[in-house]
């Protein structure tokens, strides 16, 4: 029975990608808002979505949602929620909060009132009047948007981008969740050559390899809710076993090509690929983008070249876009996807994109420029808005 209200949070612009990932996992009952997708699920869904979601930031358990325009309404309605069902008597429960365009606009006051209301609620169901928070942590969040209060407990713990394979960052590494989204927004599938010629620490090709392998991105890490009493440990064991079974140990894929001008970046990519268990799938070389030569057809480039915040850096980044135009010109049948914050990209690359999508790399607003090449003969590309790329149940069967 899908009795739980769950929320997958995501960076702005990636809602459609996460919604598609959820649908591919079988969670179709969804409500999509900016930065979050609310969906119905059971206890197993908590484990499966934490393990499988590639582009979501975290999975939250929604305990309540209601309108509150003053502190009394907030207190009374928070107190009525079933906190004791979730929090054991020794639970530690830090409360974070945010208020946006609401009559209640002071987050510290809101947080402390919610904390008091939860204590009162638990007192009603316990012999105790005092709760020592010495046990496992249940991180609670109160978010108020236009007077609508949403109370959640975080089931993920560290953000889902923390897959566990990246020990050190490169110069400007992308979050793994964003890298996975870039791949899933492209027309790449494992029948097509893949290249990231500005691979940095390797995030994009490693996420592509994990997708090709149908490997659950969270398989090497733990999650906050794994030790919650209300969520039977069998669900986690079952979800992990299912994920291991679904992994394709030797996917029939082209090697994924990654290159970078920097020897340190090449080393980092190799180290991270090894840690992610995909070293054998990646072909990593040190190379200036200008040296690029590839005689294959219908390949896909997904990349994140440098972009400068300061003028000098921006000028050298724009010179690189000019080099990219020359380097990619012979790749007539390829599709090319470029994430950059430089608004002049198309001018220096000398081509207008077929599509653009506004995305955020952390706080930096970027555009994802998409140049869509011809479809390989005899194939049907899943349209990115509708396709299943990245879904755990063999996304590429089409
Ligand atoms: C923004 S970083 C890429 C970060 C990467 N997506 C990650 O997640 O780690 C850009 C990379 O482009 C590389 N680069 C700069 N100029 C280059 C050139 N002419 N040819 C190839 N790589 C270059 C830099 O060494 C840097 O690693």
GROMACS .gro file of C-alpha atoms and ligand atoms in nm:
model
  425
    1UNK     CA    1   0.000   0.000   0.000
    2UNK     CA    2   0.135   0.340  -0.096
    3UNK     CA    3   0.059   0.505   0.234
    4UNK     CA    4   0.351   0.742   0.269
    5UNK     CA    5   0.380   1.091   0.123
    6UNK     CA    6   0.736   1.124   0.001
    7UNK     CA    7   0.918   1.416  -0.156
    8UNK     CA    8   1.216   1.399  -0.391
    9UNK     CA    9   1.392   1.735  -0.382
   10UNK     CA   10   1.590   1.854  -0.680
   11UNK     CA   11   1.777   2.150  -0.824
   12UNK     CA   12   1.562   2.394  -1.020
   13UNK     CA   13   1.529   2.281  -1.380
   14UNK     CA   14   1.568   1.909  -1.309
   15UNK     CA   15   1.212   1.839  -1.191
   16UNK     CA   16   1.114   1.667  -1.519
   17UNK     CA   17   1.420   1.444  -1.504
   18UNK     CA   18   1.350   1.333  -1.147
   19UNK     CA   19   0.980   1.287  -1.225
   20UNK     CA   20   1.077   1.055  -1.509
   21UNK     CA   21   1.315   0.863  -1.286
   22UNK     CA   22   1.036   0.816  -1.032
   23UNK     CA   23   0.791   0.701  -1.299
   24UNK     CA   24   1.048   0.450  -1.426
   25UNK     CA   25   1.070   0.312  -1.072
   26UNK     CA   26   0.692   0.271  -1.076
   27UNK     CA   27   0.595   0.578  -0.874
   28UNK     CA   28   0.345   0.747  -1.101
   29UNK     CA   29   0.128   0.932  -0.854
   30UNK     CA   30   0.322   1.257  -0.847
   31UNK     CA   31   0.281   1.626  -0.791
   32UNK     CA   32   0.554   1.841  -0.943
   33UNK     CA   33   0.646   2.181  -0.801
   34UNK     CA   34   0.958   2.398  -0.822
   35UNK     CA   35   1.245   2.196  -0.677
   36UNK     CA   36   1.036   1.905  -0.553
   37UNK     CA   37   0.824   1.613  -0.661
   38UNK     CA   38   0.577   1.474  -0.408
   39UNK     CA   39   0.489   1.110  -0.465
   40UNK     CA   40   0.315   0.821  -0.293
   41UNK     CA   41   0.512   0.521  -0.180
   42UNK     CA   42   0.551   0.252   0.082
   43UNK     CA   43   0.842   0.170   0.313
   44UNK     CA   44   1.020  -0.010   0.028
   45UNK     CA   45   0.988   0.306  -0.183
   46UNK     CA   46   1.200   0.495   0.070
   47UNK     CA   47   1.483   0.247   0.017
   48UNK     CA   48   1.442   0.213  -0.358
   49UNK     CA   49   1.425   0.584  -0.435
   50UNK     CA   50   1.726   0.661  -0.215
   51UNK     CA   51   1.923   0.390  -0.391
   52UNK     CA   52   1.814   0.466  -0.747
   53UNK     CA   53   1.738   0.833  -0.795
   54UNK     CA   54   2.025   0.975  -0.997
   55UNK     CA   55   1.929   1.342  -1.019
   56UNK     CA   56   1.739   1.409  -0.695
   57UNK     CA   57   1.907   1.582  -0.399
   58UNK     CA   58   1.732   1.386  -0.125
   59UNK     CA   59   1.416   1.196  -0.032
   60UNK     CA   60   1.199   1.339   0.247
   61UNK     CA   61   0.913   1.182   0.436
   62UNK     CA   62   0.625   1.428   0.459
   63UNK     CA   63   0.462   1.415   0.801
   64UNK     CA   64   0.213   1.695   0.745
   65UNK     CA   65   0.105   1.980   0.521
   66UNK     CA   66  -0.137   2.256   0.622
   67UNK     CA   67  -0.205   2.628   0.608
   68UNK     CA   68  -0.088   2.838   0.905
   69UNK     CA   69  -0.102   3.216   0.919
   70UNK     CA   70  -0.001   3.265   1.282
   71UNK     CA   71   0.196   3.088   1.555
   72UNK     CA   72  -0.113   2.936   1.721
   73UNK     CA   73  -0.220   2.769   1.396
   74UNK     CA   74   0.133   2.644   1.340
   75UNK     CA   75   0.166   2.507   1.694
   76UNK     CA   76  -0.174   2.337   1.714
   77UNK     CA   77  -0.153   2.167   1.375
   78UNK     CA   78   0.208   2.054   1.424
   79UNK     CA   79   0.114   1.903   1.762
   80UNK     CA   80  -0.166   1.697   1.604
   81UNK     CA   81   0.069   1.516   1.364
   82UNK     CA   82   0.174   1.155   1.436
   83UNK     CA   83   0.529   1.231   1.553
   84UNK     CA   84   0.535   0.949   1.806
   85UNK     CA   85   0.480   0.696   1.530
   86UNK     CA   86   0.813   0.799   1.377
   87UNK     CA   87   1.034   0.929   1.658
   88UNK     CA   88   1.145   0.680   1.922
   89UNK     CA   89   1.171   0.816   2.277
   90UNK     CA   90   1.545   0.882   2.255
   91UNK     CA   91   1.537   1.033   1.903
   92UNK     CA   92   1.749   1.336   1.833
   93UNK     CA   93   1.543   1.569   1.615
   94UNK     CA   94   1.711   1.889   1.499
   95UNK     CA   95   1.467   2.123   1.323
   96UNK     CA   96   1.564   2.340   1.026
   97UNK     CA   97   1.331   2.582   0.856
   98UNK     CA   98   1.258   2.834   0.583
   99UNK     CA   99   0.982   3.088   0.523
  100UNK     CA  100   0.906   3.230   0.179
  101UNK     CA  101   0.632   3.483   0.098
  102UNK     CA  102   0.441   3.396   0.417
  103UNK     CA  103   0.290   3.577   0.713
  104UNK     CA  104   0.513   3.366   0.937
  105UNK     CA  105   0.847   3.496   0.816
  106UNK     CA  106   1.098   3.437   1.094
  107UNK     CA  107   1.266   3.094   1.046
  108UNK     CA  108   1.437   3.072   1.390
  109UNK     CA  109   1.104   3.148   1.568
  110UNK     CA  110   0.920   2.899   1.346
  111UNK     CA  111   1.180   2.628   1.406
  112UNK     CA  112   1.173   2.666   1.782
  113UNK     CA  113   0.791   2.666   1.792
  114UNK     CA  114   0.777   2.352   1.578
  115UNK     CA  115   1.025   2.184   1.810
  116UNK     CA  116   0.809   2.272   2.115
  117UNK     CA  117   0.494   2.147   1.939
  118UNK     CA  118   0.662   1.815   1.857
  119UNK     CA  119   0.769   1.772   2.221
  120UNK     CA  120   0.411   1.841   2.331
  121UNK     CA  121   0.277   1.596   2.076
  122UNK     CA  122   0.511   1.323   2.200
  123UNK     CA  123   0.423   1.391   2.564
  124UNK     CA  124   0.060   1.302   2.482
  125UNK     CA  125   0.175   0.955   2.378
  126UNK     CA  126   0.436   0.889   2.643
  127UNK     CA  127   0.477   0.867   3.018
  128UNK     CA  128   0.768   1.107   2.986
  129UNK     CA  129   0.778   1.481   3.022
  130UNK     CA  130   1.134   1.512   2.913
  131UNK     CA  131   1.305   1.358   2.610
  132UNK     CA  132   1.677   1.317   2.609
  133UNK     CA  133   1.793   1.333   2.251
  134UNK     CA  134   2.064   1.071   2.287
  135UNK     CA  135   1.949   0.836   2.010
  136UNK     CA  136   1.956   0.826   1.635
  137UNK     CA  137   1.892   1.145   1.440
  138UNK     CA  138   1.565   1.232   1.265
  139UNK     CA  139   1.634   1.562   1.084
  140UNK     CA  140   1.309   1.758   1.066
  141UNK     CA  141   1.244   2.047   0.832
  142UNK     CA  142   0.965   2.302   0.839
  143UNK     CA  143   0.921   2.485   0.513
  144UNK     CA  144   0.658   2.757   0.475
  145UNK     CA  145   0.575   2.877   0.126
  146UNK     CA  146   0.284   3.120   0.077
  147UNK     CA  147   0.149   3.021   0.423
  148UNK     CA  148   0.150   2.649   0.339
  149UNK     CA  149   0.354   2.459   0.596
  150UNK     CA  150   0.527   2.134   0.497
  151UNK     CA  151   0.683   1.925   0.774
  152UNK     CA  152   0.927   1.656   0.669
  153UNK     CA  153   1.189   1.416   0.804
  154UNK     CA  154   1.497   1.362   0.587
  155UNK     CA  155   1.544   0.995   0.494
  156UNK     CA  156   1.866   1.042   0.293
  157UNK     CA  157   2.121   1.198   0.528
  158UNK     CA  158   2.411   1.331   0.320
  159UNK     CA  159   2.279   1.456  -0.017
  160UNK     CA  160   2.225   1.191  -0.283
  161UNK     CA  161   2.507   1.340  -0.495
  162UNK     CA  162   2.742   1.180  -0.242
  163UNK     CA  163   2.774   0.849  -0.421
  164UNK     CA  164   3.101   0.768  -0.251
  165UNK     CA  165   3.332   0.750  -0.553
  166UNK     CA  166   3.461   1.105  -0.554
  167UNK     CA  167   3.722   1.153  -0.287
  168UNK     CA  168   3.870   1.476  -0.422
  169UNK     CA  169   3.719   1.749  -0.638
  170UNK     CA  170   3.883   1.878  -0.956
  171UNK     CA  171   3.901   2.246  -1.049
  172UNK     CA  172   3.522   2.293  -1.065
  173UNK     CA  173   3.349   1.958  -1.032
  174UNK     CA  174   2.984   1.922  -1.115
  175UNK     CA  175   2.753   1.761  -0.864
  176UNK     CA  176   2.699   1.398  -0.956
  177UNK     CA  177   2.321   1.457  -0.958
  178UNK     CA  178   2.355   1.734  -1.218
  179UNK     CA  179   2.599   1.529  -1.427
  180UNK     CA  180   2.353   1.238  -1.429
  181UNK     CA  181   2.075   1.477  -1.536
  182UNK     CA  182   2.285   1.614  -1.823
  183UNK     CA  183   2.337   1.261  -1.953
  184UNK     CA  184   1.969   1.177  -1.913
  185UNK     CA  185   1.865   1.494  -2.096
  186UNK     CA  186   2.079   1.392  -2.393
  187UNK     CA  187   2.001   1.145  -2.671
  188UNK     CA  188   2.285   0.919  -2.563
  189UNK     CA  189   2.224   0.551  -2.515
  190UNK     CA  190   2.477   0.275  -2.484
  191UNK     CA  191   2.464   0.198  -2.854
  192UNK     CA  192   2.616   0.538  -2.929
  193UNK     CA  193   2.974   0.660  -2.876
  194UNK     CA  194   3.010   0.896  -2.581
  195UNK     CA  195   3.268   1.166  -2.521
  196UNK     CA  196   3.339   1.432  -2.261
  197UNK     CA  197   3.642   1.629  -2.388
  198UNK     CA  198   3.658   1.850  -2.074
  199UNK     CA  199   3.616   1.571  -1.821
  200UNK     CA  200   3.778   1.739  -1.515
  201UNK     CA  201   3.726   1.495  -1.229
  202UNK     CA  202   3.525   1.262  -1.454
  203UNK     CA  203   3.176   1.319  -1.316
  204UNK     CA  204   2.985   1.318  -1.647
  205UNK     CA  205   3.140   1.005  -1.806
  206UNK     CA  206   3.128   0.818  -1.473
  207UNK     CA  207   2.757   0.893  -1.437
  208UNK     CA  208   2.706   0.780  -1.799
  209UNK     CA  209   2.890   0.456  -1.720
  210UNK     CA  210   2.672   0.397  -1.411
  211UNK     CA  211   2.365   0.446  -1.630
  212UNK     CA  212   2.501   0.209  -1.896
  213UNK     CA  213   2.564  -0.047  -1.624
  214UNK     CA  214   2.220   0.007  -1.475
  215UNK     CA  215   2.394   0.044  -1.142
  216UNK     CA  216   2.198   0.207  -0.863
  217UNK     CA  217   2.404   0.519  -0.777
  218UNK     CA  218   2.348   0.479  -0.403
  219UNK     CA  219   2.458   0.118  -0.377
  220UNK     CA  220   2.791   0.207  -0.211
  221UNK     CA  221   2.653   0.431   0.063
  222UNK     CA  222   2.418   0.440   0.359
  223UNK     CA  223   2.109   0.649   0.423
  224UNK     CA  224   1.968   0.822   0.729
  225UNK     CA  225   1.649   0.616   0.741
  226UNK     CA  226   1.828   0.281   0.736
  227UNK     CA  227   1.826   0.283   1.114
  228UNK     CA  228   1.474   0.405   1.169
  229UNK     CA  229   1.263   0.166   1.374
  230UNK     CA  230   0.947   0.230   1.166
  231UNK     CA  231   1.113   0.124   0.840
  232UNK     CA  232   1.186  -0.250   0.855
  233UNK     CA  233   1.545  -0.333   0.772
  234UNK     CA  234   1.418  -0.604   0.530
  235UNK     CA  235   1.314  -0.329   0.288
  236UNK     CA  236   1.666  -0.201   0.265
  237UNK     CA  237   1.805  -0.552   0.221
  238UNK     CA  238   1.545  -0.625  -0.047
  239UNK     CA  239   1.610  -0.299  -0.233
  240UNK     CA  240   1.987  -0.356  -0.227
  241UNK     CA  241   1.951  -0.712  -0.348
  242UNK     CA  242   1.716  -0.599  -0.625
  243UNK     CA  243   1.967  -0.331  -0.727
  244UNK     CA  244   2.253  -0.580  -0.736
  245UNK     CA  245   2.044  -0.816  -0.951
  246UNK     CA  246   1.955  -0.542  -1.196
  247UNK     CA  247   2.313  -0.435  -1.247
  248UNK     CA  248   2.458  -0.539  -1.583
  249UNK     CA  249   2.808  -0.662  -1.507
  250UNK     CA  250   2.941  -0.641  -1.863
  251UNK     CA  251   2.726  -0.397  -2.056
  252UNK     CA  252   2.769  -0.409  -2.432
  253UNK     CA  253   2.856  -0.049  -2.466
  254UNK     CA  254   3.117   0.144  -2.655
  255UNK     CA  255   3.399   0.254  -2.429
  256UNK     CA  256   3.307   0.594  -2.291
  257UNK     CA  257   3.569   0.849  -2.390
  258UNK     CA  258   3.687   1.115  -2.152
  259UNK     CA  259   3.970   1.359  -2.209
  260UNK     CA  260   4.113   1.675  -2.058
  261UNK     CA  261   4.412   1.897  -2.122
  262UNK     CA  262   4.525   1.860  -1.760
  263UNK     CA  263   4.720   1.551  -1.651
  264UNK     CA  264   4.585   1.595  -1.297
  265UNK     CA  265   4.228   1.582  -1.431
  266UNK     CA  266   4.307   1.264  -1.623
  267UNK     CA  267   4.448   1.108  -1.306
  268UNK     CA  268   4.145   1.215  -1.103
  269UNK     CA  269   3.905   1.073  -1.360
  270UNK     CA  270   4.088   0.741  -1.358
  271UNK     CA  271   4.090   0.730  -0.977
  272UNK     CA  272   3.721   0.815  -0.952
  273UNK     CA  273   3.625   0.568  -1.225
  274UNK     CA  274   3.809   0.296  -1.035
  275UNK     CA  275   3.633   0.391  -0.711
  276UNK     CA  276   3.296   0.385  -0.893
  277UNK     CA  277   3.370   0.039  -1.035
  278UNK     CA  278   3.355   0.158  -1.397
  279UNK     CA  279   3.726   0.193  -1.481
  280UNK     CA  280   3.704  -0.076  -1.750
  281UNK     CA  281   3.429   0.116  -1.929
  282UNK     CA  282   3.617   0.446  -1.959
  283UNK     CA  283   3.892   0.538  -2.199
  284UNK     CA  284   4.069   0.841  -2.056
  285UNK     CA  285   4.331   1.048  -2.241
  286UNK     CA  286   4.516   1.371  -2.190
  287UNK     CA  287   4.433   1.592  -2.484
  288UNK     CA  288   4.361   1.948  -2.588
  289UNK     CA  289   4.013   1.964  -2.740
  290UNK     CA  290   4.175   2.086  -3.062
  291UNK     CA  291   4.341   1.747  -3.106
  292UNK     CA  292   4.005   1.571  -3.110
  293UNK     CA  293   3.961   1.326  -3.396
  294UNK     CA  294   3.682   1.073  -3.411
  295UNK     CA  295   3.576   0.895  -3.727
  296UNK     CA  296   3.277   0.722  -3.572
  297UNK     CA  297   2.921   0.831  -3.646
  298UNK     CA  298   2.624   0.926  -3.430
  299UNK     CA  299   2.827   0.988  -3.116
  300UNK     CA  300   2.716   1.210  -2.831
  301UNK     CA  301   2.923   1.475  -2.653
  302UNK     CA  302   2.805   1.580  -2.308
  303UNK     CA  303   3.043   1.831  -2.158
  304UNK     CA  304   3.102   2.119  -1.923
  305UNK     CA  305   3.388   2.334  -2.057
  306UNK     CA  306   3.551   2.611  -1.852
  307UNK     CA  307   3.364   2.937  -1.802
  308UNK     CA  308   3.518   3.234  -1.634
  309UNK     CA  309   3.370   3.451  -1.366
  310UNK     CA  310   3.639   3.714  -1.419
  311UNK     CA  311   3.713   3.888  -1.748
  312UNK     CA  312   4.055   3.727  -1.814
  313UNK     CA  313   3.913   3.382  -1.745
  314UNK     CA  314   3.611   3.458  -1.957
  315UNK     CA  315   3.826   3.557  -2.252
  316UNK     CA  316   4.025   3.235  -2.235
  317UNK     CA  317   3.703   3.032  -2.194
  318UNK     CA  318   3.561   3.201  -2.502
  319UNK     CA  319   3.877   3.117  -2.697
  320UNK     CA  320   3.816   2.754  -2.598
  321UNK     CA  321   3.457   2.773  -2.736
  322UNK     CA  322   3.607   2.894  -3.063
  323UNK     CA  323   3.841   2.591  -3.059
  324UNK     CA  324   3.541   2.368  -2.985
  325UNK     CA  325   3.370   2.499  -3.299
  326UNK     CA  326   3.669   2.388  -3.509
  327UNK     CA  327   3.718   2.059  -3.324
  328UNK     CA  328   3.352   1.953  -3.342
  329UNK     CA  329   3.289   2.071  -3.702
  330UNK     CA  330   3.380   1.733  -3.862
  331UNK     CA  331   3.143   1.546  -3.629
  332UNK     CA  332   2.848   1.597  -3.863
  333UNK     CA  333   2.632   1.316  -3.726
  334UNK     CA  334   2.699   1.379  -3.357
  335UNK     CA  335   2.472   1.535  -3.098
  336UNK     CA  336   2.644   1.788  -2.876
  337UNK     CA  337   2.537   1.905  -2.530
  338UNK     CA  338   2.725   2.183  -2.351
  339UNK     CA  339   2.666   2.322  -2.002
  340UNK     CA  340   2.813   2.667  -1.946
  341UNK     CA  341   2.733   2.990  -1.763
  342UNK     CA  342   2.880   3.201  -2.043
  343UNK     CA  343   2.589   3.381  -2.213
  344UNK     CA  344   2.800   3.439  -2.525
  345UNK     CA  345   2.863   3.069  -2.583
  346UNK     CA  346   2.666   3.036  -2.907
  347UNK     CA  347   2.848   3.333  -3.059
  348UNK     CA  348   3.194   3.188  -2.993
  349UNK     CA  349   3.085   2.834  -3.084
  350UNK     CA  350   2.938   2.985  -3.402
  351UNK     CA  351   2.617   2.782  -3.390
  352UNK     CA  352   2.274   2.849  -3.247
  353UNK     CA  353   2.154   2.569  -3.023
  354UNK     CA  354   1.850   2.363  -3.124
  355UNK     CA  355   1.737   2.378  -2.762
  356UNK     CA  356   1.843   2.555  -2.445
  357UNK     CA  357   1.757   2.469  -2.091
  358UNK     CA  358   1.818   2.686  -1.787
  359UNK     CA  359   1.996   2.488  -1.514
  360UNK     CA  360   2.185   2.574  -1.199
  361UNK     CA  361   2.535   2.455  -1.119
  362UNK     CA  362   2.514   2.525  -0.745
  363UNK     CA  363   2.412   2.890  -0.739
  364UNK     CA  364   2.547   2.968  -1.085
  365UNK     CA  365   2.284   3.003  -1.354
  366UNK     CA  366   2.385   2.811  -1.665
  367UNK     CA  367   2.239   2.717  -1.998
  368UNK     CA  368   2.244   2.366  -2.132
  369UNK     CA  369   2.300   2.418  -2.507
  370UNK     CA  370   2.172   2.125  -2.711
  371UNK     CA  371   2.274   2.057  -3.071
  372UNK     CA  372   2.076   1.760  -3.188
  373UNK     CA  373   2.232   1.556  -3.468
  374UNK     CA  374   2.055   1.314  -3.699
  375UNK     CA  375   1.906   0.999  -3.556
  376UNK     CA  376   2.109   0.681  -3.618
  377UNK     CA  377   1.946   0.483  -3.903
  378UNK     CA  378   1.693   0.224  -3.792
  379UNK     CA  379   1.658   0.355  -3.436
  380UNK     CA  380   1.399   0.545  -3.245
  381UNK     CA  381   1.550   0.792  -3.002
  382UNK     CA  382   1.353   0.837  -2.687
  383UNK     CA  383   1.261   1.203  -2.681
  384UNK     CA  384   1.441   1.351  -2.381
  385UNK     CA  385   1.122   1.487  -2.230
  386UNK     CA  386   0.963   1.147  -2.243
  387UNK     CA  387   1.242   0.893  -2.253
  388UNK     CA  388   1.345   0.665  -1.976
  389UNK     CA  389   1.721   0.717  -1.981
  390UNK     CA  390   1.867   0.638  -1.645
  391UNK     CA  391   1.576   0.433  -1.522
  392UNK     CA  392   1.669   0.116  -1.344
  393UNK     CA  393   1.470  -0.123  -1.558
  394UNK     CA  394   1.678  -0.120  -1.872
  395UNK     CA  395   1.605   0.223  -2.005
  396UNK     CA  396   1.745   0.151  -2.346
  397UNK     CA  397   1.507  -0.118  -2.457
  398UNK     CA  398   1.330   0.058  -2.737
  399LIG     C1  399   3.459   2.304  -1.563
  399LIG     S1  400   3.589   2.189  -1.568
  399LIG     C2  401   3.505   2.036  -1.594
  399LIG     C3  402   3.455   1.980  -1.465
  399LIG     C4  403   3.397   1.841  -1.479
  399LIG     N1  404   3.269   1.841  -1.547
  399LIG     C5  405   3.386   1.775  -1.341
  399LIG     O1  406   3.274   1.744  -1.299
  399LIG     O2  407   3.487   1.760  -1.272
  399LIG     C6  408   3.662   2.222  -1.723
  399LIG     C7  409   3.783   2.135  -1.759
  399LIG     O3  410   3.827   2.172  -1.889
  399LIG     C8  411   3.968   2.147  -1.895
  399LIG     N2  412   4.022   2.223  -2.011
  399LIG     C9  413   4.052   2.355  -2.018
  399LIG     N3  414   4.096   2.387  -2.141
  399LIG    C10  415   4.095   2.273  -2.214
  399LIG    C11  416   4.128   2.241  -2.350
  399LIG     N4  417   4.171   2.335  -2.434
  399LIG     N5  418   4.112   2.114  -2.392
  399LIG    C12  419   4.068   2.018  -2.307
  399LIG     N6  420   4.037   2.041  -2.177
  399LIG    C13  421   4.050   2.168  -2.132
  399LIG    C14  422   4.017   2.190  -1.759
  399LIG     O4  423   4.141   2.126  -1.730
  399LIG    C15  424   3.902   2.146  -1.666
  399LIG     O5  425   3.929   2.021  -1.610
   0.00000   0.00000   0.00000
